[in-house]
Amino acid sequence: MSTDATLDPLIHVPARLQIVATLAALPSGDALSFTRLQEMIGLTPGNLITHLRKLEDADYLMSEKTGNGPTSRTSVALTNRGRAALDEYTETLRGMLNGL
Amino acid sequence: MDPREAARLLEQTTRATKREFDYRSLRLTLVAAPVIVIVFGVLWYSVRDQHPYKGPTPAALGVMYTVLALWIAFAASTAKRANEGLSGRSIRQQRAFSAILVAALVGVSVFEGLLKADGASNGIAYGIYPPTAQLIVLGTIGAAMMVAREDWPGFGVSFSLILVATGSAFAGPRGVWLSDGIGCFVIVVAGAIAKAWMDRAPQQTA
């Protein structure tokens, strides 16, 4: 059974699903630093940046850089659109599993 | 990726994230329970045979402050680790609640001094009032914080603290320490069991 056609292909990739699920589990209005997200997901910085860029291009998440030089910090947070996309993804997944 | 695999990954990630950022860890609770027994037990032991009532002895207060300082340091380091990398609304809320808590507890202590200065008995100023007022403050601020986080088991624990503090006041200046100690210990352990049970309960993700 092909699932990729019906499930949001932007989310339906293990690394991106983990990223979106991690950010969605944070309290509403919170953002997470790039470093802690990387530590939790276990991806290399380059890999994580690639996935984050794809999600950011789709307006599923937003990133914010604060500070300069060695003290700079990048934080990422899920947008309302990203949260809605995960909700829709979860609903589709639930429908698929109920049909199996 | 198979739908079942996706559902499993989604559930595991959600659970792991919530556990990572939960500063009210089971470990913290397991440390809090003996702290309660030691603090209230030592205070009660120091006043149990006082006739007339004078209040906890300096040695008992020394033990209390030492144990509380160690516990606060442990709790702060646990919260710091849990909050690492997190920014936004919940951090601002935690800071605001911490400031309110410190201000309220200082206010309770100042009022205790005023009570004594105005002629209140040792039984009131150094017995019934301090633990009752402090636990009511802790319970009220804790309950408000838990409501903001929609943490209903946490709300239950905070709400129960208010009930225990109010009920224990009727036990008198000596009994209040024992009654509060037993009540708080039961609440903390029951809260930890409820939390562990809820964390282990299967979540319906997909």
PDB file of N, CA and C in Angstrom, chain B residues 30-128:
ATOM      1  N   LEU B  30      10.811  11.570  44.376  1.00  0.00           N
ATOM      2  CA  LEU B  30      11.355  10.565  45.284  1.00  0.00           C
ATOM      3  C   LEU B  30      12.298  11.196  46.307  1.00  0.00           C
ATOM      4  N   VAL B  31      12.916  12.293  45.926  1.00  0.00           N
ATOM      5  CA  VAL B  31      13.783  13.009  46.867  1.00  0.00           C
ATOM      6  C   VAL B  31      12.925  13.880  47.795  1.00  0.00           C
ATOM      7  N   ALA B  32      11.831  14.438  47.242  1.00  0.00           N
ATOM      8  CA  ALA B  32      10.967  15.327  48.033  1.00  0.00           C
ATOM      9  C   ALA B  32      10.313  14.578  49.201  1.00  0.00           C
ATOM     10  N   ALA B  33       9.927  13.317  48.997  1.00  0.00           N
ATOM     11  CA  ALA B  33       9.216  12.573  50.047  1.00  0.00           C
ATOM     12  C   ALA B  33      10.051  12.444  51.325  1.00  0.00           C
ATOM     13  N   PRO B  34      11.302  11.951  51.258  1.00  0.00           N
ATOM     14  CA  PRO B  34      12.097  11.905  52.507  1.00  0.00           C
ATOM     15  C   PRO B  34      12.425  13.292  53.065  1.00  0.00           C
ATOM     16  N   VAL B  35      12.531  14.300  52.193  1.00  0.00           N
ATOM     17  CA  VAL B  35      12.785  15.671  52.672  1.00  0.00           C
ATOM     18  C   VAL B  35      11.633  16.114  53.573  1.00  0.00           C
ATOM     19  N   ILE B  36      10.411  15.822  53.134  1.00  0.00           N
ATOM     20  CA  ILE B  36       9.226  16.185  53.926  1.00  0.00           C
ATOM     21  C   ILE B  36       9.255  15.475  55.279  1.00  0.00           C
ATOM     22  N   VAL B  37       9.572  14.178  55.252  1.00  0.00           N
ATOM     23  CA  VAL B  37       9.600  13.394  56.498  1.00  0.00           C
ATOM     24  C   VAL B  37      10.648  13.966  57.454  1.00  0.00           C
ATOM     25  N   ILE B  38      11.839  14.261  56.919  1.00  0.00           N
ATOM     26  CA  ILE B  38      12.928  14.772  57.776  1.00  0.00           C
ATOM     27  C   ILE B  38      12.566  16.143  58.346  1.00  0.00           C
ATOM     28  N   VAL B  39      12.132  17.066  57.471  1.00  0.00           N
ATOM     29  CA  VAL B  39      11.866  18.443  57.906  1.00  0.00           C
ATOM     30  C   VAL B  39      10.744  18.485  58.955  1.00  0.00           C
ATOM     31  N   PHE B  40       9.592  17.936  58.599  1.00  0.00           N
ATOM     32  CA  PHE B  40       8.467  17.998  59.538  1.00  0.00           C
ATOM     33  C   PHE B  40       8.710  17.101  60.755  1.00  0.00           C
ATOM     34  N   GLY B  41       9.382  15.947  60.527  1.00  0.00           N
ATOM     35  CA  GLY B  41       9.659  15.023  61.628  1.00  0.00           C
ATOM     36  C   GLY B  41      10.559  15.673  62.672  1.00  0.00           C
ATOM     37  N   VAL B  42      11.627  16.331  62.224  1.00  0.00           N
ATOM     38  CA  VAL B  42      12.575  16.971  63.154  1.00  0.00           C
ATOM     39  C   VAL B  42      11.888  18.117  63.911  1.00  0.00           C
ATOM     40  N   LEU B  43      11.081  18.901  63.199  1.00  0.00           N
ATOM     41  CA  LEU B  43      10.396  20.035  63.846  1.00  0.00           C
ATOM     42  C   LEU B  43       9.395  19.527  64.888  1.00  0.00           C
ATOM     43  N   TRP B  44       8.638  18.487  64.514  1.00  0.00           N
ATOM     44  CA  TRP B  44       7.664  17.941  65.460  1.00  0.00           C
ATOM     45  C   TRP B  44       8.364  17.346  66.682  1.00  0.00           C
ATOM     46  N   TYR B  45       9.482  16.616  66.423  1.00  0.00           N
ATOM     47  CA  TYR B  45      10.222  15.976  67.513  1.00  0.00           C
ATOM     48  C   TYR B  45      10.725  17.016  68.519  1.00  0.00           C
ATOM     49  N   SER B  46      11.101  18.186  67.984  1.00  0.00           N
ATOM     50  CA  SER B  46      11.671  19.216  68.878  1.00  0.00           C
ATOM     51  C   SER B  46      10.608  19.920  69.724  1.00  0.00           C
ATOM     52  N   VAL B  47       9.354  19.828  69.316  1.00  0.00           N
ATOM     53  CA  VAL B  47       8.316  20.556  70.074  1.00  0.00           C
ATOM     54  C   VAL B  47       7.344  19.635  70.813  1.00  0.00           C
ATOM     55  N   ARG B  48       7.466  18.317  70.584  1.00  0.00           N
ATOM     56  CA  ARG B  48       6.404  17.407  71.039  1.00  0.00           C
ATOM     57  C   ARG B  48       6.195  17.415  72.551  1.00  0.00           C
ATOM     58  N   ASP B  49       7.270  17.654  73.346  1.00  0.00           N
ATOM     59  CA  ASP B  49       7.129  17.626  74.811  1.00  0.00           C
ATOM     60  C   ASP B  49       7.210  19.005  75.455  1.00  0.00           C
ATOM     61  N   GLN B  50       7.063  20.041  74.653  1.00  0.00           N
ATOM     62  CA  GLN B  50       7.188  21.402  75.210  1.00  0.00           C
ATOM     63  C   GLN B  50       5.904  21.816  75.936  1.00  0.00           C
ATOM     64  N   HIS B  51       6.040  22.125  77.202  1.00  0.00           N
ATOM     65  CA  HIS B  51       4.920  22.651  77.999  1.00  0.00           C
ATOM     66  C   HIS B  51       5.474  23.737  78.913  1.00  0.00           C
ATOM     67  N   PRO B  52       5.251  24.988  78.693  1.00  0.00           N
ATOM     68  CA  PRO B  52       4.430  25.536  77.614  1.00  0.00           C
ATOM     69  C   PRO B  52       5.175  25.493  76.275  1.00  0.00           C
ATOM     70  N   TYR B  53       4.420  25.725  75.214  1.00  0.00           N
ATOM     71  CA  TYR B  53       4.978  25.664  73.867  1.00  0.00           C
ATOM     72  C   TYR B  53       5.914  26.852  73.627  1.00  0.00           C
ATOM     73  N   LYS B  54       7.110  26.547  73.078  1.00  0.00           N
ATOM     74  CA  LYS B  54       8.063  27.626  72.781  1.00  0.00           C
ATOM     75  C   LYS B  54       8.319  27.748  71.276  1.00  0.00           C
ATOM     76  N   GLY B  55       8.205  26.651  70.562  1.00  0.00           N
ATOM     77  CA  GLY B  55       8.499  26.657  69.124  1.00  0.00           C
ATOM     78  C   GLY B  55       9.677  25.751  68.821  1.00  0.00           C
ATOM     79  N   PRO B  56       9.929  25.447  67.541  1.00  0.00           N
ATOM     80  CA  PRO B  56      11.037  24.567  67.168  1.00  0.00           C
ATOM     81  C   PRO B  56      12.362  25.065  67.718  1.00  0.00           C
ATOM     82  N   THR B  57      13.222  24.131  68.140  1.00  0.00           N
ATOM     83  CA  THR B  57      14.521  24.507  68.706  1.00  0.00           C
ATOM     84  C   THR B  57      15.464  24.984  67.593  1.00  0.00           C
ATOM     85  N   PRO B  58      16.496  25.763  67.952  1.00  0.00           N
ATOM     86  CA  PRO B  58      17.463  26.217  66.927  1.00  0.00           C
ATOM     87  C   PRO B  58      18.094  25.048  66.170  1.00  0.00           C
ATOM     88  N   ALA B  59      18.365  23.945  66.877  1.00  0.00           N
ATOM     89  CA  ALA B  59      18.984  22.788  66.206  1.00  0.00           C
ATOM     90  C   ALA B  59      18.036  22.225  65.146  1.00  0.00           C
ATOM     91  N   ALA B  60      16.743  22.126  65.491  1.00  0.00           N
ATOM     92  CA  ALA B  60      15.753  21.607  64.535  1.00  0.00           C
ATOM     93  C   ALA B  60      15.621  22.548  63.335  1.00  0.00           C
ATOM     94  N   LEU B  61      15.635  23.841  63.618  1.00  0.00           N
ATOM     95  CA  LEU B  61      15.552  24.820  62.513  1.00  0.00           C
ATOM     96  C   LEU B  61      16.792  24.736  61.617  1.00  0.00           C
ATOM     97  N   GLY B  62      17.952  24.477  62.251  1.00  0.00           N
ATOM     98  CA  GLY B  62      19.187  24.325  61.481  1.00  0.00           C
ATOM     99  C   GLY B  62      19.101  23.139  60.527  1.00  0.00           C
ATOM    100  N   VAL B  63      18.584  22.020  61.044  1.00  0.00           N
ATOM    101  CA  VAL B  63      18.413  20.827  60.189  1.00  0.00           C
ATOM    102  C   VAL B  63      17.446  21.156  59.055  1.00  0.00           C
ATOM    103  N   MET B  64      16.335  21.825  59.398  1.00  0.00           N
ATOM    104  CA  MET B  64      15.323  22.164  58.392  1.00  0.00           C
ATOM    105  C   MET B  64      15.923  23.025  57.273  1.00  0.00           C
ATOM    106  N   TYR B  65      16.631  24.097  57.654  1.00  0.00           N
ATOM    107  CA  TYR B  65      17.185  24.992  56.631  1.00  0.00           C
ATOM    108  C   TYR B  65      18.237  24.291  55.776  1.00  0.00           C
ATOM    109  N   THR B  66      19.049  23.428  56.408  1.00  0.00           N
ATOM    110  CA  THR B  66      20.084  22.708  55.641  1.00  0.00           C
ATOM    111  C   THR B  66      19.447  21.768  54.622  1.00  0.00           C
ATOM    112  N   VAL B  67      18.481  20.980  55.091  1.00  0.00           N
ATOM    113  CA  VAL B  67      17.827  20.005  54.196  1.00  0.00           C
ATOM    114  C   VAL B  67      17.075  20.738  53.085  1.00  0.00           C
ATOM    115  N   LEU B  68      16.367  21.820  53.459  1.00  0.00           N
ATOM    116  CA  LEU B  68      15.616  22.575  52.440  1.00  0.00           C
ATOM    117  C   LEU B  68      16.547  23.201  51.407  1.00  0.00           C
ATOM    118  N   ALA B  69      17.692  23.722  51.885  1.00  0.00           N
ATOM    119  CA  ALA B  69      18.654  24.341  50.949  1.00  0.00           C
ATOM    120  C   ALA B  69      19.173  23.302  49.960  1.00  0.00           C
ATOM    121  N   LEU B  70      19.476  22.104  50.460  1.00  0.00           N
ATOM    122  CA  LEU B  70      19.968  21.038  49.574  1.00  0.00           C
ATOM    123  C   LEU B  70      18.892  20.645  48.562  1.00  0.00           C
ATOM    124  N   TRP B  71      17.650  20.552  49.040  1.00  0.00           N
ATOM    125  CA  TRP B  71      16.568  20.152  48.138  1.00  0.00           C
ATOM    126  C   TRP B  71      16.309  21.221  47.078  1.00  0.00           C
ATOM    127  N   ILE B  72      16.335  22.490  47.498  1.00  0.00           N
ATOM    128  CA  ILE B  72      16.106  23.582  46.535  1.00  0.00           C
ATOM    129  C   ILE B  72      17.208  23.568  45.462  1.00  0.00           C
ATOM    130  N   ALA B  73      18.454  23.318  45.894  1.00  0.00           N
ATOM    131  CA  ALA B  73      19.562  23.269  44.924  1.00  0.00           C
ATOM    132  C   ALA B  73      19.349  22.120  43.944  1.00  0.00           C
ATOM    133  N   PHE B  74      18.913  20.967  44.463  1.00  0.00           N
ATOM    134  CA  PHE B  74      18.673  19.809  43.598  1.00  0.00           C
ATOM    135  C   PHE B  74      17.521  20.081  42.628  1.00  0.00           C
ATOM    136  N   ALA B  75      16.432  20.667  43.157  1.00  0.00           N
ATOM    137  CA  ALA B  75      15.265  20.965  42.315  1.00  0.00           C
ATOM    138  C   ALA B  75      15.613  21.994  41.243  1.00  0.00           C
ATOM    139  N   ALA B  76      16.419  22.993  41.630  1.00  0.00           N
ATOM    140  CA  ALA B  76      16.802  24.035  40.662  1.00  0.00           C
ATOM    141  C   ALA B  76      17.651  23.446  39.546  1.00  0.00           C
ATOM    142  N   SER B  77      18.570  22.536  39.904  1.00  0.00           N
ATOM    143  CA  SER B  77      19.423  21.949  38.858  1.00  0.00           C
ATOM    144  C   SER B  77      18.592  21.036  37.949  1.00  0.00           C
ATOM    145  N   THR B  78      17.605  20.352  38.508  1.00  0.00           N
ATOM    146  CA  THR B  78      16.728  19.497  37.688  1.00  0.00           C
ATOM    147  C   THR B  78      15.915  20.361  36.719  1.00  0.00           C
ATOM    148  N   ALA B  79      15.368  21.472  37.233  1.00  0.00           N
ATOM    149  CA  ALA B  79      14.567  22.359  36.384  1.00  0.00           C
ATOM    150  C   ALA B  79      15.439  23.003  35.305  1.00  0.00           C
ATOM    151  N   LYS B  80      16.669  23.355  35.675  1.00  0.00           N
ATOM    152  CA  LYS B  80      17.573  23.992  34.714  1.00  0.00           C
ATOM    153  C   LYS B  80      17.881  23.033  33.572  1.00  0.00           C
ATOM    154  N   ARG B  81      18.130  21.783  33.928  1.00  0.00           N
ATOM    155  CA  ARG B  81      18.429  20.766  32.902  1.00  0.00           C
ATOM    156  C   ARG B  81      17.205  20.566  31.994  1.00  0.00           C
ATOM    157  N   ALA B  82      16.017  20.506  32.597  1.00  0.00           N
ATOM    158  CA  ALA B  82      14.799  20.278  31.810  1.00  0.00           C
ATOM    159  C   ALA B  82      14.520  21.456  30.876  1.00  0.00           C
ATOM    160  N   ASN B  83      14.841  22.658  31.332  1.00  0.00           N
ATOM    161  CA  ASN B  83      14.524  23.860  30.537  1.00  0.00           C
ATOM    162  C   ASN B  83      15.617  24.239  29.541  1.00  0.00           C
ATOM    163  N   GLU B  84      16.700  23.490  29.537  1.00  0.00           N
ATOM    164  CA  GLU B  84      17.823  23.841  28.664  1.00  0.00           C
ATOM    165  C   GLU B  84      17.371  23.920  27.201  1.00  0.00           C
ATOM    166  N   GLY B  85      17.663  25.037  26.568  1.00  0.00           N
ATOM    167  CA  GLY B  85      17.329  25.190  25.144  1.00  0.00           C
ATOM    168  C   GLY B  85      15.912  25.659  24.901  1.00  0.00           C
ATOM    169  N   LEU B  86      15.116  25.720  25.952  1.00  0.00           N
ATOM    170  CA  LEU B  86      13.715  26.120  25.812  1.00  0.00           C
ATOM    171  C   LEU B  86      13.581  27.626  26.027  1.00  0.00           C
ATOM    172  N   SER B  87      12.751  28.266  25.232  1.00  0.00           N
ATOM    173  CA  SER B  87      12.484  29.691  25.435  1.00  0.00           C
ATOM    174  C   SER B  87      11.031  29.958  25.070  1.00  0.00           C
ATOM    175  N   GLY B  88      10.527  31.093  25.554  1.00  0.00           N
ATOM    176  CA  GLY B  88       9.151  31.441  25.204  1.00  0.00           C
ATOM    177  C   GLY B  88       8.229  31.521  26.403  1.00  0.00           C
ATOM    178  N   ARG B  89       6.955  31.276  26.150  1.00  0.00           N
ATOM    179  CA  ARG B  89       5.918  31.544  27.145  1.00  0.00           C
ATOM    180  C   ARG B  89       6.097  30.780  28.460  1.00  0.00           C
ATOM    181  N   SER B  90       6.362  29.471  28.384  1.00  0.00           N
ATOM    182  CA  SER B  90       6.401  28.681  29.617  1.00  0.00           C
ATOM    183  C   SER B  90       7.567  29.104  30.519  1.00  0.00           C
ATOM    184  N   ILE B  91       8.677  29.519  29.918  1.00  0.00           N
ATOM    185  CA  ILE B  91       9.825  29.983  30.721  1.00  0.00           C
ATOM    186  C   ILE B  91       9.461  31.297  31.413  1.00  0.00           C
ATOM    187  N   ARG B  92       8.798  32.199  30.672  1.00  0.00           N
ATOM    188  CA  ARG B  92       8.387  33.479  31.280  1.00  0.00           C
ATOM    189  C   ARG B  92       7.410  33.215  32.426  1.00  0.00           C
ATOM    190  N   GLN B  93       6.501  32.244  32.216  1.00  0.00           N
ATOM    191  CA  GLN B  93       5.535  31.914  33.274  1.00  0.00           C
ATOM    192  C   GLN B  93       6.250  31.377  34.508  1.00  0.00           C
ATOM    193  N   GLN B  94       7.218  30.465  34.291  1.00  0.00           N
ATOM    194  CA  GLN B  94       7.946  29.880  35.433  1.00  0.00           C
ATOM    195  C   GLN B  94       8.667  30.955  36.234  1.00  0.00           C
ATOM    196  N   ARG B  95       9.296  31.907  35.530  1.00  0.00           N
ATOM    197  CA  ARG B  95      10.024  32.981  36.226  1.00  0.00           C
ATOM    198  C   ARG B  95       9.062  33.851  37.030  1.00  0.00           C
ATOM    199  N   ALA B  96       7.918  34.162  36.418  1.00  0.00           N
ATOM    200  CA  ALA B  96       6.939  35.003  37.111  1.00  0.00           C
ATOM    201  C   ALA B  96       6.406  34.285  38.350  1.00  0.00           C
ATOM    202  N   PHE B  97       6.101  32.994  38.219  1.00  0.00           N
ATOM    203  CA  PHE B  97       5.584  32.244  39.363  1.00  0.00           C
ATOM    204  C   PHE B  97       6.638  32.120  40.464  1.00  0.00           C
ATOM    205  N   SER B  98       7.906  31.939  40.069  1.00  0.00           N
ATOM    206  CA  SER B  98       8.984  31.840  41.069  1.00  0.00           C
ATOM    207  C   SER B  98       9.096  33.141  41.850  1.00  0.00           C
ATOM    208  N   ALA B  99       8.999  34.287  41.135  1.00  0.00           N
ATOM    209  CA  ALA B  99       9.095  35.594  41.799  1.00  0.00           C
ATOM    210  C   ALA B  99       7.925  35.768  42.774  1.00  0.00           C
ATOM    211  N   ILE B 100       6.730  35.366  42.338  1.00  0.00           N
ATOM    212  CA  ILE B 100       5.548  35.491  43.212  1.00  0.00           C
ATOM    213  C   ILE B 100       5.734  34.621  44.456  1.00  0.00           C
ATOM    214  N   LEU B 101       6.246  33.409  44.247  1.00  0.00           N
ATOM    215  CA  LEU B 101       6.418  32.462  45.352  1.00  0.00           C
ATOM    216  C   LEU B 101       7.394  33.008  46.395  1.00  0.00           C
ATOM    217  N   VAL B 102       8.534  33.510  45.929  1.00  0.00           N
ATOM    218  CA  VAL B 102       9.538  34.064  46.863  1.00  0.00           C
ATOM    219  C   VAL B 102       8.939  35.246  47.624  1.00  0.00           C
ATOM    220  N   ALA B 103       8.253  36.142  46.900  1.00  0.00           N
ATOM    221  CA  ALA B 103       7.659  37.320  47.545  1.00  0.00           C
ATOM    222  C   ALA B 103       6.622  36.889  48.590  1.00  0.00           C
ATOM    223  N   ALA B 104       5.799  35.898  48.245  1.00  0.00           N
ATOM    224  CA  ALA B 104       4.748  35.457  49.168  1.00  0.00           C
ATOM    225  C   ALA B 104       5.345  34.794  50.405  1.00  0.00           C
ATOM    226  N   LEU B 105       6.401  33.976  50.221  1.00  0.00           N
ATOM    227  CA  LEU B 105       7.000  33.306  51.374  1.00  0.00           C
ATOM    228  C   LEU B 105       7.724  34.300  52.284  1.00  0.00           C
ATOM    229  N   VAL B 106       8.345  35.297  51.683  1.00  0.00           N
ATOM    230  CA  VAL B 106       8.973  36.353  52.494  1.00  0.00           C
ATOM    231  C   VAL B 106       7.888  37.106  53.266  1.00  0.00           C
ATOM    232  N   GLY B 107       6.773  37.393  52.587  1.00  0.00           N
ATOM    233  CA  GLY B 107       5.651  38.078  53.235  1.00  0.00           C
ATOM    234  C   GLY B 107       5.114  37.298  54.418  1.00  0.00           C
ATOM    235  N   VAL B 108       5.022  35.980  54.273  1.00  0.00           N
ATOM    236  CA  VAL B 108       4.540  35.118  55.359  1.00  0.00           C
ATOM    237  C   VAL B 108       5.480  35.230  56.565  1.00  0.00           C
ATOM    238  N   SER B 109       6.798  35.226  56.305  1.00  0.00           N
ATOM    239  CA  SER B 109       7.774  35.300  57.401  1.00  0.00           C
ATOM    240  C   SER B 109       7.732  36.655  58.098  1.00  0.00           C
ATOM    241  N   VAL B 110       7.587  37.721  57.300  1.00  0.00           N
ATOM    242  CA  VAL B 110       7.493  39.070  57.880  1.00  0.00           C
ATOM    243  C   VAL B 110       6.250  39.155  58.762  1.00  0.00           C
ATOM    244  N   PHE B 111       5.149  38.610  58.259  1.00  0.00           N
ATOM    245  CA  PHE B 111       3.891  38.651  59.016  1.00  0.00           C
ATOM    246  C   PHE B 111       4.006  37.848  60.313  1.00  0.00           C
ATOM    247  N   GLU B 112       4.800  36.763  60.278  1.00  0.00           N
ATOM    248  CA  GLU B 112       5.023  35.944  61.483  1.00  0.00           C
ATOM    249  C   GLU B 112       5.679  36.805  62.570  1.00  0.00           C
ATOM    250  N   GLY B 113       6.678  37.600  62.156  1.00  0.00           N
ATOM    251  CA  GLY B 113       7.353  38.493  63.102  1.00  0.00           C
ATOM    252  C   GLY B 113       6.397  39.529  63.667  1.00  0.00           C
ATOM    253  N   LEU B 114       5.535  40.056  62.800  1.00  0.00           N
ATOM    254  CA  LEU B 114       4.562  41.073  63.248  1.00  0.00           C
ATOM    255  C   LEU B 114       3.564  40.478  64.238  1.00  0.00           C
ATOM    256  N   LEU B 115       3.168  39.223  63.976  1.00  0.00           N
ATOM    257  CA  LEU B 115       2.230  38.550  64.887  1.00  0.00           C
ATOM    258  C   LEU B 115       2.825  38.475  66.284  1.00  0.00           C
ATOM    259  N   LYS B 116       4.095  38.040  66.337  1.00  0.00           N
ATOM    260  CA  LYS B 116       4.762  37.877  67.637  1.00  0.00           C
ATOM    261  C   LYS B 116       4.925  39.234  68.323  1.00  0.00           C
ATOM    262  N   ALA B 117       5.325  40.241  67.505  1.00  0.00           N
ATOM    263  CA  ALA B 117       5.541  41.583  68.066  1.00  0.00           C
ATOM    264  C   ALA B 117       4.245  42.160  68.612  1.00  0.00           C
ATOM    265  N   ASP B 118       3.127  41.742  68.039  1.00  0.00           N
ATOM    266  CA  ASP B 118       1.837  42.292  68.470  1.00  0.00           C
ATOM    267  C   ASP B 118       1.209  41.466  69.589  1.00  0.00           C
ATOM    268  N   GLY B 119       1.978  40.516  70.120  1.00  0.00           N
ATOM    269  CA  GLY B 119       1.511  39.798  71.303  1.00  0.00           C
ATOM    270  C   GLY B 119       0.877  38.446  71.067  1.00  0.00           C
ATOM    271  N   ALA B 120       0.973  37.926  69.843  1.00  0.00           N
ATOM    272  CA  ALA B 120       0.413  36.589  69.600  1.00  0.00           C
ATOM    273  C   ALA B 120       1.205  35.559  70.401  1.00  0.00           C
ATOM    274  N   SER B 121       0.554  34.487  70.807  1.00  0.00           N
ATOM    275  CA  SER B 121       1.225  33.465  71.620  1.00  0.00           C
ATOM    276  C   SER B 121       2.260  32.722  70.782  1.00  0.00           C
ATOM    277  N   ASN B 122       3.187  32.026  71.480  1.00  0.00           N
ATOM    278  CA  ASN B 122       4.173  31.194  70.771  1.00  0.00           C
ATOM    279  C   ASN B 122       3.471  30.119  69.940  1.00  0.00           C
ATOM    280  N   GLY B 123       2.365  29.619  70.470  1.00  0.00           N
ATOM    281  CA  GLY B 123       1.618  28.556  69.772  1.00  0.00           C
ATOM    282  C   GLY B 123       1.118  29.008  68.414  1.00  0.00           C
ATOM    283  N   ILE B 124       0.736  30.280  68.334  1.00  0.00           N
ATOM    284  CA  ILE B 124       0.265  30.815  67.040  1.00  0.00           C
ATOM    285  C   ILE B 124       1.457  31.227  66.180  1.00  0.00           C
ATOM    286  N   ALA B 125       2.332  32.086  66.742  1.00  0.00           N
ATOM    287  CA  ALA B 125       3.415  32.683  65.942  1.00  0.00           C
ATOM    288  C   ALA B 125       4.473  31.672  65.519  1.00  0.00           C
ATOM    289  N   TYR B 126       4.796  30.709  66.393  1.00  0.00           N
ATOM    290  CA  TYR B 126       5.850  29.733  66.054  1.00  0.00           C
ATOM    291  C   TYR B 126       5.302  28.316  65.884  1.00  0.00           C
ATOM    292  N   GLY B 127       3.988  28.174  65.937  1.00  0.00           N
ATOM    293  CA  GLY B 127       3.399  26.833  65.819  1.00  0.00           C
ATOM    294  C   GLY B 127       2.443  26.712  64.655  1.00  0.00           C
ATOM    295  N   ILE B 128       1.213  27.162  64.888  1.00  0.00           N
ATOM    296  CA  ILE B 128       0.168  26.951  63.875  1.00  0.00           C
ATOM    297  C   ILE B 128       0.395  27.800  62.618  1.00  0.00           C
TER     298      ILE B 128
END
